[in-house]
Each structure stands twice: as C-alpha cells, then as structure tokens.
XYZ file of N, CA and C in Angstrom:
213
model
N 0.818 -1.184 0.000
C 0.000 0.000 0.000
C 0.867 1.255 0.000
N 1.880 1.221 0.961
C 2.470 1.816 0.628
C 3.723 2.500 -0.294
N 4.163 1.457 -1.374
C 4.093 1.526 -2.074
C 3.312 2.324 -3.567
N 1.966 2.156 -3.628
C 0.711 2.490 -4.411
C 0.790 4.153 -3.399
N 1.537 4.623 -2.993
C 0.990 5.753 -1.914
C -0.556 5.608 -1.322
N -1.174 4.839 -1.168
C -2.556 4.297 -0.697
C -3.030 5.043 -1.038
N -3.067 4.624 -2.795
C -3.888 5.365 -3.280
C -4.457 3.699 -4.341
N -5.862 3.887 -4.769
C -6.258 2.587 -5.813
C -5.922 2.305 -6.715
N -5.494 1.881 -7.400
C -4.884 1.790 -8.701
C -5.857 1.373 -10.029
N -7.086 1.042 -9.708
C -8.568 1.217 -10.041
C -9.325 2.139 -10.466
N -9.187 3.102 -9.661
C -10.319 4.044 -9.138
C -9.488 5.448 -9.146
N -8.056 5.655 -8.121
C -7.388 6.414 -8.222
C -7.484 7.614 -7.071
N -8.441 6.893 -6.234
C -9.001 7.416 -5.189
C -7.491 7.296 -3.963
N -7.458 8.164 -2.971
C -6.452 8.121 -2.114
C -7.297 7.799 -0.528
N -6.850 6.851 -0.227
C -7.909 5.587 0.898
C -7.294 6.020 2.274
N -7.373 5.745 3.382
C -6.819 5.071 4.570
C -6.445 3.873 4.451
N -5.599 3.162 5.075
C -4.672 1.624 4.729
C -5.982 1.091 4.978
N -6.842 0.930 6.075
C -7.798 0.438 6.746
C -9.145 0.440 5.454
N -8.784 1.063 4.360
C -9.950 1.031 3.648
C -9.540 0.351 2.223
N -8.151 0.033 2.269
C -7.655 -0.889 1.175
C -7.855 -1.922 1.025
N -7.275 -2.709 0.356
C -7.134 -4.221 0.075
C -5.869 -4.421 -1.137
N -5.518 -6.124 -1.312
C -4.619 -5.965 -2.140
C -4.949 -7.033 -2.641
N -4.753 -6.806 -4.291
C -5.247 -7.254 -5.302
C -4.111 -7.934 -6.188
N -4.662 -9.145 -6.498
C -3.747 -9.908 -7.988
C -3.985 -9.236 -8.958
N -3.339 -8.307 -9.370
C -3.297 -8.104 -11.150
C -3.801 -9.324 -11.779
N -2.724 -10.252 -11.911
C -3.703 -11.220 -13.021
C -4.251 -12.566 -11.926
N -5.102 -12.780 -11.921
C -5.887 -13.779 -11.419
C -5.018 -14.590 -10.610
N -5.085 -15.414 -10.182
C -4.236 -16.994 -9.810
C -5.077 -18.214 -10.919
N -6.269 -17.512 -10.194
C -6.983 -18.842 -11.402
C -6.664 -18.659 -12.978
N -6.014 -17.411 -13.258
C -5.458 -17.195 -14.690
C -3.659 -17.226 -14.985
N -3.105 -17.999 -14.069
C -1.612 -18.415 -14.009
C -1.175 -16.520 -13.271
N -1.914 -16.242 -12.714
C -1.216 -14.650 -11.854
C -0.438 -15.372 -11.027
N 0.506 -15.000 -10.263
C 1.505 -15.562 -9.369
C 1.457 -15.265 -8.085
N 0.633 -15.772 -6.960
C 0.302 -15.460 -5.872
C 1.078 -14.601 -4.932
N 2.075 -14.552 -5.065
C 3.403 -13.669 -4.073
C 4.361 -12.797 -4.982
N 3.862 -12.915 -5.897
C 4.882 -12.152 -6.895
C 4.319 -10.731 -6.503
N 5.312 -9.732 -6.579
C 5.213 -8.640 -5.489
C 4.431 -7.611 -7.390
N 5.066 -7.946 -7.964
C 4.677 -7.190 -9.092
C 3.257 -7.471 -9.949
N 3.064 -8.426 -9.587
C 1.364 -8.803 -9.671
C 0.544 -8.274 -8.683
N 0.954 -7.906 -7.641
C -0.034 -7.477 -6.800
C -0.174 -5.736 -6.943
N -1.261 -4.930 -6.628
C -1.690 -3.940 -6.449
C -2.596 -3.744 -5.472
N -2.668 -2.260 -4.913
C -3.608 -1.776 -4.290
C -5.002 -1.411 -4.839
N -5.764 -1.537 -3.820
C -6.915 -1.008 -4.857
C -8.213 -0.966 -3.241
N -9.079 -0.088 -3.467
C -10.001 0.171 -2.667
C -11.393 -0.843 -2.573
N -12.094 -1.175 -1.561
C -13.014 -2.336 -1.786
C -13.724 -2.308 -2.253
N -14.472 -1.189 -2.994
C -15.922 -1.304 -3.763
C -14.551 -1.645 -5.165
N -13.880 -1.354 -5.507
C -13.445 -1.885 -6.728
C -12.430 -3.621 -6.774
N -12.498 -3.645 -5.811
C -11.799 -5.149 -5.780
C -12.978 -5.746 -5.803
N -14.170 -5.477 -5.017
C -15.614 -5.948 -5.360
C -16.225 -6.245 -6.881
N -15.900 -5.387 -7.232
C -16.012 -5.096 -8.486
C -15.548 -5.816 -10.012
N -14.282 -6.085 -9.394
C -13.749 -6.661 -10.114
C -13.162 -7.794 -10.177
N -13.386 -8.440 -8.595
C -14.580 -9.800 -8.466
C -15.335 -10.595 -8.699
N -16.307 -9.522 -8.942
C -17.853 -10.097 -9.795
C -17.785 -10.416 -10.507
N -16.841 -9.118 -11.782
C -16.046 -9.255 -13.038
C -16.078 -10.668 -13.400
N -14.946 -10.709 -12.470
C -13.880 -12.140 -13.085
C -14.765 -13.199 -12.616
N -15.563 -13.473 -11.611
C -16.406 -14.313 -11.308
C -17.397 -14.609 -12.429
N -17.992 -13.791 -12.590
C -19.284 -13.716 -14.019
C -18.614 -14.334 -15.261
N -17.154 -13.941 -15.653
C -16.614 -14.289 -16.777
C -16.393 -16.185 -16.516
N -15.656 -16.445 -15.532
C -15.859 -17.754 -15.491
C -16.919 -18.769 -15.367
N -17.984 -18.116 -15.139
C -19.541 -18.600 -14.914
C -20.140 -18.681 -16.385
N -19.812 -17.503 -17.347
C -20.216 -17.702 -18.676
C -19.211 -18.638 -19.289
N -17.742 -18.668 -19.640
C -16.928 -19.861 -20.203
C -17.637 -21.368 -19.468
N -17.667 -21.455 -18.147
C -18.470 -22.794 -17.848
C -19.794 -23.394 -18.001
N -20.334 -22.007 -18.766
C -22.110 -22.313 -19.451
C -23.086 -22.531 -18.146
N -22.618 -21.727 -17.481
C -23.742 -21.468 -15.965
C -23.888 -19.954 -16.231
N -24.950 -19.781 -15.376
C -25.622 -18.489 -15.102
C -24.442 -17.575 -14.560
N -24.669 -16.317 -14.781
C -23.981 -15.297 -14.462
C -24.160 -15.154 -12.509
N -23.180 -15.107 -12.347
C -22.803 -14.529 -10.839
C -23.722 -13.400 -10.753
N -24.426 -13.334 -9.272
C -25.570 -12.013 -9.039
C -25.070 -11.562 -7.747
N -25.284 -10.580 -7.793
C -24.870 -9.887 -5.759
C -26.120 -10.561 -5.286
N -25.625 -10.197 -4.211
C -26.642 -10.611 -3.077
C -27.520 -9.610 -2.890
C-alpha cells in the first residue's frame, strides 16, 4: 500500500490503509503468481468488489452457468 501511496490503482481514489485491500493483477486462477510482489496492487473495496464479480461472471459464462448475481 504503501508503495501504491494508498492510493487505488482502479479508481485512483487516495484511501486510509484500513480502507484498502490488495489485489492480484492477473488472477491466480489465470496463471497470476500469488506472491509475486509485481502482480499485486492496491486497490479500494468497492473496486476489488467489483472486479470480483467481473472475473467471477466471466468464469460462470466460459463454464455455461448463469452469471454470478450480488446478493
């Protein structure tokens, strides 16, 4: 985070640490590299949410199931 100056790298918004999260650039489930320091980013929670769903929904359509819904 600090790194990213805790700021999102998403959104571009500038957070409190407490309102971050840290994010895989590329998936794991898409060969992203779980600890690789350069795959990871900051990013704020309505957009890690976000882009979540994203990647959730996309694998739900390649497996010919229904799209992922919020709650």
């Amino acid at each position: 985070m600090r790194r990213d100056r805790y700021t999102c790298a998403m959104c571009r918004s500038r957070r409190r640490a407490r309102e971050l999260e840290v994010d895989h650039i590329v998936e794991i489930a898409r060969g992203g590299a779980a600890l690789e320091y350069s795959n990871l980013q900051t990013v704020c929670r309505s957009c890690h949410r976000s882009k979540t769903r994203a990647f959730l929904a996309s694998v739900d359509r390649r497996a010919g199931r229904a799209q992922a819904e919020s709650p």
